[in-house]
Amino acid sequence: MLRQKLAQLRQRLLAAIGLGILATAIILVADYLFNDDPAVRIPADRPATRLLAIPPLLEPTDEDGVARYHLDLHAASHNFLPDRATPTFAYNQTSILGPTLRLRQGDRIAIDVTNHLDEDTTTHWHGADLPAAADGGAHSLIHPGQTWTAEFDVIQEAATLWYHPHVKYHTAEQVYRGAAGLMIIDDDNPSARSLPSTYGVDDIPLILQDKDFTKTSELDFTLTNYGKGYYYPTLTANGTIDPYLSVPAGLVRLRLLNGSQARLYHFSLDAGKTMTKIASEGGYLNRPLELERLTLSPGDRAEIVVDLSDVDRLVLLDDSFGRVLELRADPTLVAVTTPLPDRLNDIERIDPSEVDRSREFVFDSVGKGWGINGKQMEMARIDDTIRFGDTERWTLQSVSGWHVFHVHQTQFQVLSRNGQPPEPADRGWEDTIFFKNRDKIEILARFDTYANPEIPYMLHCHILDHEDTGMMSQFEIVKDL
Ligand code: C2O
Ligand code: CU
Ligand code: CU
Protein backbone atom coordinates (compact mmCIF):
# COMPACT_ATOMS: atom_id res chain seq x y z
CA MET A 1 0.00 0.00 0.00
CA LEU A 2 2.63 2.48 1.15
CA ARG A 3 4.78 1.56 -1.81
CA GLN A 4 1.87 2.06 -4.24
CA LYS A 5 0.98 5.43 -2.71
CA LEU A 6 4.56 6.53 -3.03
CA ALA A 7 4.64 5.37 -6.62
CA GLN A 8 1.53 7.44 -7.41
CA LEU A 9 2.93 10.41 -5.58
CA ARG A 10 6.13 10.17 -7.49
CA GLN A 11 4.29 10.06 -10.80
CA ARG A 12 2.25 13.13 -9.87
CA LEU A 13 5.40 14.96 -8.92
CA LEU A 14 6.83 14.03 -12.28
CA ALA A 15 3.85 15.38 -14.13
CA ALA A 16 3.91 18.63 -12.17
CA ILE A 17 7.58 19.41 -12.49
CA GLY A 18 8.23 17.90 -15.90
CA LEU A 19 11.17 15.82 -16.89
CA GLY A 20 13.76 18.12 -15.41
CA ILE A 21 16.84 17.54 -13.38
CA LEU A 22 14.85 18.16 -10.23
CA ALA A 23 12.39 15.37 -11.01
CA THR A 24 15.21 12.99 -11.78
CA ALA A 25 16.82 13.83 -8.47
CA ILE A 26 13.56 13.23 -6.61
CA ILE A 27 13.11 9.85 -8.30
CA LEU A 28 16.60 8.82 -7.39
CA VAL A 29 16.14 9.82 -3.77
CA ALA A 30 12.68 8.19 -3.59
CA ASP A 31 14.03 5.00 -5.18
CA TYR A 32 16.81 4.94 -2.70
CA LEU A 33 14.52 5.53 0.28
CA PHE A 34 11.44 3.49 -0.61
CA ASN A 35 12.19 1.04 -3.39
CA ASP A 36 15.35 -0.28 -1.88
CA ASP A 37 16.21 -3.95 -2.20
CA PRO A 38 13.83 -5.94 0.06
CA ALA A 39 16.07 -9.04 -0.11
CA VAL A 40 15.83 -11.22 2.99
CA ARG A 41 19.37 -12.35 3.78
CA ILE A 42 19.92 -16.02 4.53
CA PRO A 43 21.92 -16.36 7.74
CA ALA A 44 25.14 -18.14 6.79
CA ASP A 45 25.92 -19.33 10.32
CA ARG A 46 23.58 -22.32 10.12
CA PRO A 47 23.58 -25.07 7.50
CA ALA A 48 21.25 -24.81 4.53
CA THR A 49 17.99 -26.63 5.09
CA ARG A 50 16.73 -28.01 1.78
CA LEU A 51 18.14 -30.22 -0.93
CA LEU A 52 18.45 -28.34 -4.21
CA ALA A 53 15.89 -29.51 -6.76
CA ILE A 54 17.43 -30.42 -10.12
CA PRO A 55 15.14 -29.96 -13.14
CA PRO A 56 14.77 -33.38 -14.82
CA LEU A 57 16.26 -33.94 -18.26
CA LEU A 58 13.67 -34.22 -21.01
CA GLU A 59 14.24 -37.19 -23.27
CA PRO A 60 13.28 -36.84 -26.93
CA THR A 61 11.75 -39.53 -29.07
CA ASP A 62 13.42 -40.25 -32.40
CA GLU A 63 11.09 -39.77 -35.35
CA ASP A 64 12.84 -40.40 -38.68
CA GLY A 65 15.96 -38.61 -37.56
CA VAL A 66 14.10 -35.75 -35.86
CA ALA A 67 14.51 -35.48 -32.09
CA ARG A 68 11.00 -34.74 -30.84
CA TYR A 69 10.26 -33.18 -27.44
CA HIS A 70 6.96 -32.45 -25.72
CA LEU A 71 6.33 -29.64 -23.28
CA ASP A 72 3.00 -29.15 -21.48
CA LEU A 73 2.56 -25.85 -19.72
CA HIS A 74 0.06 -26.12 -16.91
CA ALA A 75 -1.00 -24.70 -13.58
CA ALA A 76 0.79 -26.60 -10.82
CA SER A 77 1.39 -26.50 -7.10
CA HIS A 78 4.80 -26.29 -5.47
CA ASN A 79 5.91 -26.53 -1.84
CA PHE A 80 8.38 -23.70 -1.40
CA LEU A 81 7.86 -24.19 2.33
CA PRO A 82 6.88 -27.53 3.89
CA ASP A 83 3.11 -28.01 4.22
CA ARG A 84 2.36 -24.93 2.18
CA ALA A 85 1.18 -25.41 -1.37
CA THR A 86 1.74 -22.45 -3.66
CA PRO A 87 0.03 -22.26 -7.05
CA THR A 88 2.65 -22.07 -9.81
CA PHE A 89 3.15 -22.59 -13.54
CA ALA A 90 5.23 -25.53 -14.69
CA TYR A 91 6.10 -27.55 -17.77
CA ASN A 92 5.49 -31.32 -17.75
CA GLN A 93 5.73 -33.23 -14.46
CA THR A 94 7.62 -30.57 -12.56
CA SER A 95 5.88 -28.53 -9.84
CA ILE A 96 7.62 -25.34 -10.91
CA LEU A 97 9.82 -24.36 -13.89
CA GLY A 98 10.37 -26.99 -16.57
CA PRO A 99 12.59 -29.90 -17.57
CA THR A 100 15.99 -29.25 -19.14
CA LEU A 101 16.19 -29.87 -22.88
CA ARG A 102 19.54 -31.17 -24.03
CA LEU A 103 20.19 -30.70 -27.75
CA ARG A 104 23.15 -31.60 -29.93
CA GLN A 105 24.68 -29.38 -32.54
CA GLY A 106 23.74 -30.76 -35.96
CA ASP A 107 20.47 -32.31 -34.80
CA ARG A 108 17.06 -31.66 -36.30
CA ILE A 109 14.63 -30.81 -33.49
CA ALA A 110 10.87 -30.60 -33.09
CA ILE A 111 9.38 -29.32 -29.85
CA ASP A 112 5.62 -29.52 -29.33
CA VAL A 113 4.31 -27.15 -26.70
CA THR A 114 0.76 -27.62 -25.41
CA ASN A 115 -0.84 -24.83 -23.43
CA HIS A 116 -2.97 -26.12 -20.55
CA LEU A 117 -3.27 -22.69 -18.92
CA ASP A 118 -6.42 -20.65 -19.32
CA GLU A 119 -4.49 -17.77 -20.85
CA ASP A 120 -2.40 -17.36 -24.01
CA THR A 121 1.26 -18.16 -23.92
CA THR A 122 4.22 -18.53 -26.30
CA THR A 123 7.49 -20.41 -25.88
CA HIS A 124 10.62 -18.54 -26.84
CA TRP A 125 14.04 -20.22 -27.03
CA HIS A 126 16.20 -17.48 -25.58
CA GLY A 127 19.64 -17.37 -27.18
CA ALA A 128 18.83 -19.82 -29.96
CA ASP A 129 19.73 -19.19 -33.58
CA LEU A 130 16.64 -20.43 -35.38
CA PRO A 131 14.04 -19.44 -38.01
CA ALA A 132 11.54 -16.74 -37.02
CA ALA A 133 8.66 -19.22 -37.27
CA ALA A 134 10.28 -21.34 -34.53
CA ASP A 135 11.41 -18.44 -32.32
CA GLY A 136 8.26 -18.29 -30.20
CA GLY A 137 8.09 -14.51 -30.05
CA ALA A 138 4.99 -12.47 -29.30
CA HIS A 139 3.37 -13.45 -32.64
CA SER A 140 3.45 -17.20 -32.07
CA LEU A 141 0.56 -17.32 -29.61
CA ILE A 142 -0.51 -20.68 -28.23
CA HIS A 143 -4.12 -20.31 -27.17
CA PRO A 144 -5.48 -22.41 -24.29
CA GLY A 145 -5.78 -26.04 -25.36
CA GLN A 146 -3.61 -25.55 -28.45
CA THR A 147 -0.28 -27.08 -29.39
CA TRP A 148 2.44 -25.20 -31.24
CA THR A 149 5.48 -26.86 -32.76
CA ALA A 150 8.92 -25.35 -33.14
CA GLU A 151 11.02 -27.16 -35.70
CA PHE A 152 14.64 -26.25 -36.35
CA ASP A 153 18.20 -27.43 -36.87
CA VAL A 154 20.66 -26.92 -34.04
CA ILE A 155 23.29 -24.86 -35.85
CA GLN A 156 25.06 -23.17 -32.96
CA GLU A 157 27.87 -24.25 -30.67
CA ALA A 158 27.58 -25.61 -27.13
CA ALA A 159 25.82 -23.12 -24.85
CA THR A 160 23.37 -22.76 -21.98
CA LEU A 161 20.12 -21.24 -23.27
CA TRP A 162 16.67 -21.05 -21.75
CA TYR A 163 13.02 -21.04 -22.70
CA HIS A 164 10.19 -18.89 -21.41
CA PRO A 165 6.89 -17.32 -22.54
CA HIS A 166 6.91 -14.09 -24.57
CA VAL A 167 3.33 -12.82 -24.55
CA LYS A 168 2.98 -9.07 -24.93
CA TYR A 169 2.26 -7.52 -21.48
CA HIS A 170 2.38 -10.93 -19.69
CA THR A 171 5.93 -12.21 -19.98
CA ALA A 172 6.97 -11.03 -16.52
CA GLU A 173 4.03 -12.67 -14.77
CA GLN A 174 4.25 -16.03 -16.53
CA VAL A 175 8.01 -16.27 -15.97
CA TYR A 176 7.59 -15.20 -12.33
CA ARG A 177 4.98 -17.91 -11.71
CA GLY A 178 7.46 -20.49 -12.92
CA ALA A 179 7.21 -20.81 -16.70
CA ALA A 180 10.91 -21.14 -17.53
CA GLY A 181 13.43 -23.88 -18.18
CA LEU A 182 16.92 -24.52 -19.48
CA MET A 183 17.99 -25.63 -22.94
CA ILE A 184 21.55 -26.92 -23.09
CA ILE A 185 23.33 -27.37 -26.40
CA ASP A 186 26.23 -29.84 -26.64
CA ASP A 187 28.80 -30.12 -29.38
CA ASP A 188 32.03 -31.98 -30.18
CA ASN A 189 34.43 -29.28 -28.97
CA PRO A 190 37.42 -31.45 -27.91
CA SER A 191 38.74 -28.93 -25.39
CA ALA A 192 35.53 -29.18 -23.41
CA ARG A 193 35.82 -32.94 -22.94
CA SER A 194 37.62 -32.80 -19.63
CA LEU A 195 35.13 -30.37 -18.06
CA PRO A 196 32.70 -31.63 -15.42
CA SER A 197 29.63 -32.62 -17.40
CA THR A 198 27.52 -35.11 -15.46
CA TYR A 199 24.15 -33.40 -15.24
CA GLY A 200 22.92 -32.91 -11.69
CA VAL A 201 26.13 -34.42 -10.23
CA ASP A 202 29.04 -32.13 -11.13
CA ASP A 203 27.24 -30.10 -13.82
CA ILE A 204 24.56 -28.23 -11.93
CA PRO A 205 21.82 -26.06 -13.43
CA LEU A 206 20.87 -23.12 -11.24
CA ILE A 207 17.83 -21.06 -12.19
CA LEU A 208 17.62 -18.08 -9.87
CA GLN A 209 14.36 -16.26 -9.30
CA ASP A 210 13.21 -13.95 -6.52
CA LYS A 211 9.68 -14.34 -5.21
CA ASP A 212 7.22 -12.89 -2.72
CA PHE A 213 4.40 -14.70 -0.95
CA THR A 214 0.99 -13.57 0.29
CA LYS A 215 -0.23 -14.60 3.75
CA THR A 216 -2.03 -17.53 2.14
CA SER A 217 1.19 -18.67 0.40
CA GLU A 218 0.28 -17.47 -3.07
CA LEU A 219 2.94 -15.88 -5.25
CA ASP A 220 2.58 -12.13 -4.98
CA PHE A 221 3.26 -10.55 -8.38
CA THR A 222 3.97 -6.87 -8.96
CA LEU A 223 4.77 -5.07 -12.21
CA THR A 224 6.15 -1.55 -12.10
CA ASN A 225 6.36 1.07 -14.82
CA TYR A 226 9.15 3.11 -13.24
CA GLY A 227 12.63 2.64 -11.84
CA LYS A 228 14.71 -0.49 -12.06
CA GLY A 229 11.80 -2.93 -12.03
CA TYR A 230 10.43 -4.96 -9.14
CA TYR A 231 12.66 -6.80 -6.68
CA TYR A 232 11.13 -9.55 -4.53
CA PRO A 233 12.44 -10.50 -1.07
CA THR A 234 12.86 -14.30 -1.28
CA LEU A 235 15.50 -16.06 -3.33
CA THR A 236 14.75 -19.39 -4.98
CA ALA A 237 17.18 -21.62 -6.88
CA ASN A 238 15.40 -24.17 -9.12
CA GLY A 239 12.37 -23.40 -6.93
CA THR A 240 14.23 -24.31 -3.71
CA ILE A 241 14.60 -21.82 -0.86
CA ASP A 242 17.93 -22.02 1.02
CA PRO A 243 19.37 -25.03 -0.84
CA TYR A 244 22.35 -27.30 -0.34
CA LEU A 245 23.73 -29.99 -2.62
CA SER A 246 26.26 -32.76 -2.11
CA VAL A 247 28.77 -32.81 -4.95
CA PRO A 248 32.06 -34.59 -5.76
CA ALA A 249 35.18 -33.27 -4.01
CA GLY A 250 36.64 -31.82 -7.21
CA LEU A 251 35.61 -29.45 -9.97
CA VAL A 252 31.94 -28.57 -10.18
CA ARG A 253 30.33 -26.69 -13.03
CA LEU A 254 27.42 -24.34 -12.32
CA ARG A 255 25.17 -23.19 -15.13
CA LEU A 256 23.75 -19.98 -13.73
CA LEU A 257 20.63 -18.37 -15.15
CA ASN A 258 19.19 -15.12 -13.87
CA GLY A 259 15.51 -15.90 -14.45
CA SER A 260 14.35 -12.97 -12.36
CA GLN A 261 12.04 -10.20 -13.42
CA ALA A 262 14.38 -7.31 -12.72
CA ARG A 263 16.99 -8.07 -10.11
CA LEU A 264 20.72 -8.32 -10.74
CA TYR A 265 22.83 -10.90 -8.91
CA HIS A 266 26.38 -10.22 -7.78
CA PHE A 267 27.97 -13.59 -7.06
CA SER A 268 31.09 -14.49 -5.13
CA LEU A 269 32.36 -17.47 -3.12
CA ASP A 270 32.94 -17.67 0.61
CA ALA A 271 36.37 -17.75 2.19
CA GLY A 272 37.78 -15.53 -0.55
CA LYS A 273 37.77 -18.35 -3.08
CA THR A 274 37.69 -17.56 -6.78
CA MET A 275 35.48 -19.04 -9.47
CA THR A 276 36.40 -19.68 -13.09
CA LYS A 277 34.08 -18.50 -15.82
CA ILE A 278 34.17 -20.89 -18.76
CA ALA A 279 31.19 -19.82 -20.84
CA SER A 280 29.17 -16.72 -21.57
CA GLU A 281 25.67 -16.81 -23.01
CA GLY A 282 26.43 -18.05 -26.52
CA GLY A 283 29.23 -20.53 -25.79
CA TYR A 284 32.63 -21.16 -24.28
CA LEU A 285 35.06 -18.30 -23.73
CA ASN A 286 38.39 -18.64 -25.50
CA ARG A 287 40.12 -19.22 -22.16
CA PRO A 288 38.89 -19.96 -18.65
CA LEU A 289 38.74 -16.71 -16.72
CA GLU A 290 39.37 -16.54 -12.99
CA LEU A 291 36.96 -14.17 -11.24
CA GLU A 292 36.30 -12.96 -7.72
CA ARG A 293 32.89 -11.64 -8.62
CA LEU A 294 30.32 -12.25 -11.32
CA THR A 295 27.29 -10.12 -12.11
CA LEU A 296 24.27 -11.51 -13.94
CA SER A 297 21.46 -9.28 -15.15
CA PRO A 298 17.97 -10.63 -15.98
CA GLY A 299 18.05 -13.16 -18.83
CA ASP A 300 21.82 -13.53 -18.56
CA ARG A 301 23.63 -16.89 -18.16
CA ALA A 302 27.17 -17.87 -17.28
CA GLU A 303 28.91 -21.17 -16.71
CA ILE A 304 31.42 -21.21 -13.90
CA VAL A 305 33.62 -23.91 -12.41
CA VAL A 306 34.29 -24.01 -8.67
CA ASP A 307 36.80 -26.23 -6.89
CA LEU A 308 35.92 -28.37 -3.89
CA SER A 309 39.04 -30.53 -3.93
CA ASP A 310 40.47 -28.99 -0.76
CA VAL A 311 37.36 -27.89 1.16
CA ASP A 312 34.42 -29.67 2.82
CA ARG A 313 31.99 -27.04 1.75
CA LEU A 314 31.80 -24.05 -0.51
CA VAL A 315 29.13 -21.37 -0.47
CA LEU A 316 27.97 -19.39 -3.47
CA LEU A 317 27.09 -15.92 -2.22
CA ASP A 318 25.10 -12.99 -3.55
CA ASP A 319 25.56 -9.42 -2.31
CA SER A 320 21.86 -9.02 -1.47
CA PHE A 321 20.74 -12.46 -0.32
CA GLY A 322 23.91 -13.78 1.27
CA ARG A 323 23.97 -17.51 0.69
CA VAL A 324 22.66 -18.72 -2.67
CA LEU A 325 23.77 -22.36 -2.51
CA GLU A 326 25.80 -24.46 -0.10
CA LEU A 327 27.88 -27.13 -1.84
CA ARG A 328 29.02 -30.02 0.36
CA ALA A 329 31.93 -32.13 -0.79
CA ASP A 330 31.13 -35.84 -0.75
CA PRO A 331 34.38 -37.82 -1.08
CA THR A 332 32.48 -40.97 -2.10
CA LEU A 333 31.41 -39.40 -5.42
CA VAL A 334 33.66 -39.65 -8.48
CA ALA A 335 35.34 -36.28 -8.92
CA VAL A 336 36.79 -34.49 -11.94
CA THR A 337 40.19 -33.21 -10.85
CA THR A 338 41.92 -32.65 -14.21
CA PRO A 339 42.95 -29.01 -14.41
CA LEU A 340 40.89 -26.81 -16.70
CA PRO A 341 42.19 -26.65 -20.28
CA ASP A 342 44.06 -23.48 -21.26
CA ARG A 343 41.94 -23.00 -24.31
CA LEU A 344 38.25 -23.71 -24.69
CA ASN A 345 37.19 -22.00 -27.87
CA ASP A 346 38.39 -20.12 -30.88
CA ILE A 347 36.08 -17.15 -31.18
CA GLU A 348 36.74 -15.18 -34.28
CA ARG A 349 36.35 -11.45 -33.54
CA ILE A 350 33.93 -9.74 -35.90
CA ASP A 351 35.91 -6.98 -37.55
CA PRO A 352 34.26 -3.53 -37.57
CA SER A 353 35.39 -3.16 -41.19
CA GLU A 354 32.82 -5.85 -42.09
CA VAL A 355 29.95 -3.60 -40.98
CA ASP A 356 27.33 -3.06 -43.67
CA ARG A 357 25.00 -0.90 -41.64
CA SER A 358 24.79 0.84 -38.26
CA ARG A 359 21.76 1.50 -36.09
CA GLU A 360 21.08 3.22 -32.79
CA PHE A 361 18.78 2.08 -30.05
CA VAL A 362 17.95 4.63 -27.37
CA PHE A 363 16.35 3.29 -24.20
CA ASP A 364 14.14 5.73 -22.33
CA SER A 365 10.83 6.14 -20.53
CA VAL A 366 7.97 6.71 -22.97
CA GLY A 367 4.40 7.59 -21.97
CA LYS A 368 3.34 5.58 -18.93
CA GLY A 369 6.06 3.00 -19.39
CA TRP A 370 9.23 2.45 -21.35
CA GLY A 371 10.26 2.50 -24.99
CA ILE A 372 13.03 2.20 -27.56
CA ASN A 373 13.82 5.11 -29.87
CA GLY A 374 10.84 7.00 -28.42
CA LYS A 375 8.33 4.27 -29.27
CA GLN A 376 6.51 1.59 -27.36
CA MET A 377 6.13 -1.92 -28.73
CA GLU A 378 3.45 -2.27 -31.44
CA MET A 379 2.68 -5.73 -32.76
CA ALA A 380 1.69 -4.34 -36.16
CA ARG A 381 4.84 -2.24 -36.64
CA ILE A 382 8.17 -3.54 -37.90
CA ASP A 383 10.78 -1.19 -36.52
CA ASP A 384 13.85 -2.38 -38.39
CA THR A 385 14.45 -4.35 -41.55
CA ILE A 386 17.80 -6.05 -41.87
CA ARG A 387 19.30 -7.38 -45.07
CA PHE A 388 20.10 -11.08 -44.89
CA GLY A 389 23.84 -11.66 -44.81
CA ASP A 390 24.70 -8.26 -43.36
CA THR A 391 26.93 -7.49 -40.43
CA GLU A 392 25.63 -4.64 -38.32
CA ARG A 393 26.95 -2.33 -35.65
CA TRP A 394 24.36 -1.31 -33.06
CA THR A 395 24.82 1.47 -30.57
CA LEU A 396 22.85 1.05 -27.36
CA GLN A 397 22.26 4.00 -25.12
CA SER A 398 20.21 4.70 -22.05
CA VAL A 399 18.74 8.14 -21.54
CA SER A 400 17.13 7.10 -18.26
CA GLY A 401 17.39 4.01 -16.16
CA TRP A 402 19.25 0.70 -16.18
CA HIS A 403 18.53 -1.70 -19.00
CA VAL A 404 19.36 -5.14 -20.28
CA PHE A 405 19.43 -5.22 -24.05
CA HIS A 406 18.46 -8.56 -25.56
CA VAL A 407 18.15 -9.51 -29.21
CA HIS A 408 16.64 -12.68 -30.60
CA GLN A 409 18.14 -15.03 -33.19
CA THR A 410 21.77 -13.86 -33.09
CA GLN A 411 24.68 -13.88 -30.67
CA PHE A 412 26.61 -10.62 -30.71
CA GLN A 413 30.04 -9.35 -29.70
CA VAL A 414 30.73 -6.27 -27.64
CA LEU A 415 32.85 -3.79 -29.60
CA SER A 416 33.05 -1.10 -26.94
CA ARG A 417 31.61 0.13 -23.68
CA ASN A 418 31.81 3.90 -23.19
CA GLY A 419 34.58 4.06 -25.77
CA GLN A 420 36.68 1.35 -24.13
CA PRO A 421 37.31 -2.11 -25.57
CA PRO A 422 35.43 -4.91 -23.78
CA GLU A 423 36.80 -6.49 -20.59
CA PRO A 424 37.97 -10.14 -20.94
CA ALA A 425 34.68 -11.29 -19.36
CA ASP A 426 32.76 -9.50 -22.16
CA ARG A 427 34.70 -11.06 -25.03
CA GLY A 428 32.45 -14.04 -25.59
CA TRP A 429 29.21 -14.45 -27.51
CA GLU A 430 26.33 -12.63 -25.81
CA ASP A 431 22.63 -12.21 -26.33
CA THR A 432 21.97 -9.82 -23.44
CA ILE A 433 23.98 -6.93 -22.12
CA PHE A 434 23.46 -4.71 -19.10
CA PHE A 435 23.97 -0.97 -19.23
CA LYS A 436 23.32 1.98 -17.00
CA ASN A 437 22.02 5.48 -17.42
CA ARG A 438 24.21 7.35 -19.99
CA ASP A 439 26.24 4.27 -20.88
CA LYS A 440 26.97 3.82 -24.56
CA ILE A 441 27.64 0.32 -25.84
CA GLU A 442 28.54 -0.78 -29.35
CA ILE A 443 27.87 -4.33 -30.44
CA LEU A 444 28.51 -6.23 -33.66
CA ALA A 445 26.23 -8.93 -35.02
CA ARG A 446 25.85 -10.98 -38.17
CA PHE A 447 22.46 -11.78 -39.64
CA ASP A 448 23.40 -14.54 -42.01
CA THR A 449 21.50 -17.62 -40.92
CA TYR A 450 17.76 -17.15 -41.54
CA ALA A 451 15.48 -14.74 -43.37
CA ASN A 452 11.71 -14.38 -43.22
CA PRO A 453 9.81 -11.40 -44.58
CA GLU A 454 6.64 -12.29 -42.67
CA ILE A 455 7.53 -13.08 -39.09
CA PRO A 456 9.65 -10.63 -37.09
CA TYR A 457 12.06 -11.23 -34.25
CA MET A 458 12.06 -9.07 -31.14
CA LEU A 459 14.67 -7.03 -29.41
CA HIS A 460 13.91 -5.64 -25.99
CA CYS A 461 14.97 -4.88 -22.48
CA HIS A 462 15.10 -8.06 -20.40
CA ILE A 463 14.07 -6.24 -17.25
CA LEU A 464 10.61 -7.71 -17.65
CA ASP A 465 8.85 -4.74 -16.05
CA HIS A 466 10.35 -2.68 -18.87
CA GLU A 467 9.58 -5.20 -21.61
CA ASP A 468 5.96 -5.55 -20.51
CA THR A 469 5.46 -1.79 -20.36
CA GLY A 470 6.64 -1.19 -23.90
CA MET A 471 10.44 -1.49 -24.12
CA MET A 472 10.47 -3.86 -27.07
CA SER A 473 10.70 -3.49 -30.82
CA GLN A 474 10.58 -5.78 -33.83
CA PHE A 475 12.92 -6.46 -36.71
CA GLU A 476 12.75 -8.71 -39.70
CA ILE A 477 15.52 -10.19 -41.79
CA VAL A 478 14.81 -10.21 -45.51
CA LYS A 479 16.61 -11.44 -48.58
CA ASP A 480 15.44 -8.66 -50.88
CA LEU A 481 15.52 -5.17 -49.50
CU1 C2O B 1 14.46 -14.06 -22.91
CU2 C2O B 1 12.85 -11.95 -25.94
O1 C2O B 1 13.62 -13.02 -24.39
CU1 CU C 1 15.26 -14.09 -26.48
CU1 CU D 1 15.01 -1.62 -19.31
CSV table of C-alpha atoms in Angstrom, one decimal, residues 52-55 182 184 196-207 238 245-248 252-256 302 304 325 327:
chain,number,residue,atom,x,y,z
A,52,LEU,CA,18.5,-28.3,-4.2
A,53,ALA,CA,15.9,-29.5,-6.8
A,54,ILE,CA,17.4,-30.4,-10.1
A,55,PRO,CA,15.1,-30.0,-13.1
A,182,LEU,CA,16.9,-24.5,-19.5
A,184,ILE,CA,21.5,-26.9,-23.1
A,196,PRO,CA,32.7,-31.6,-15.4
A,197,SER,CA,29.6,-32.6,-17.4
A,198,THR,CA,27.5,-35.1,-15.5
A,199,TYR,CA,24.2,-33.4,-15.2
A,200,GLY,CA,22.9,-32.9,-11.7
A,201,VAL,CA,26.1,-34.4,-10.2
A,202,ASP,CA,29.0,-32.1,-11.1
A,203,ASP,CA,27.2,-30.1,-13.8
A,204,ILE,CA,24.6,-28.2,-11.9
A,205,PRO,CA,21.8,-26.1,-13.4
A,206,LEU,CA,20.9,-23.1,-11.2
A,207,ILE,CA,17.8,-21.1,-12.2
A,238,ASN,CA,15.4,-24.2,-9.1
A,245,LEU,CA,23.7,-30.0,-2.6
A,246,SER,CA,26.3,-32.8,-2.1
A,247,VAL,CA,28.8,-32.8,-4.9
A,248,PRO,CA,32.1,-34.6,-5.8
A,252,VAL,CA,31.9,-28.6,-10.2
A,253,ARG,CA,30.3,-26.7,-13.0
A,254,LEU,CA,27.4,-24.3,-12.3
A,255,ARG,CA,25.2,-23.2,-15.1
A,256,LEU,CA,23.7,-20.0,-13.7
A,302,ALA,CA,27.2,-17.9,-17.3
A,304,ILE,CA,31.4,-21.2,-13.9
A,325,LEU,CA,23.8,-22.4,-2.5
A,327,LEU,CA,27.9,-27.1,-1.8
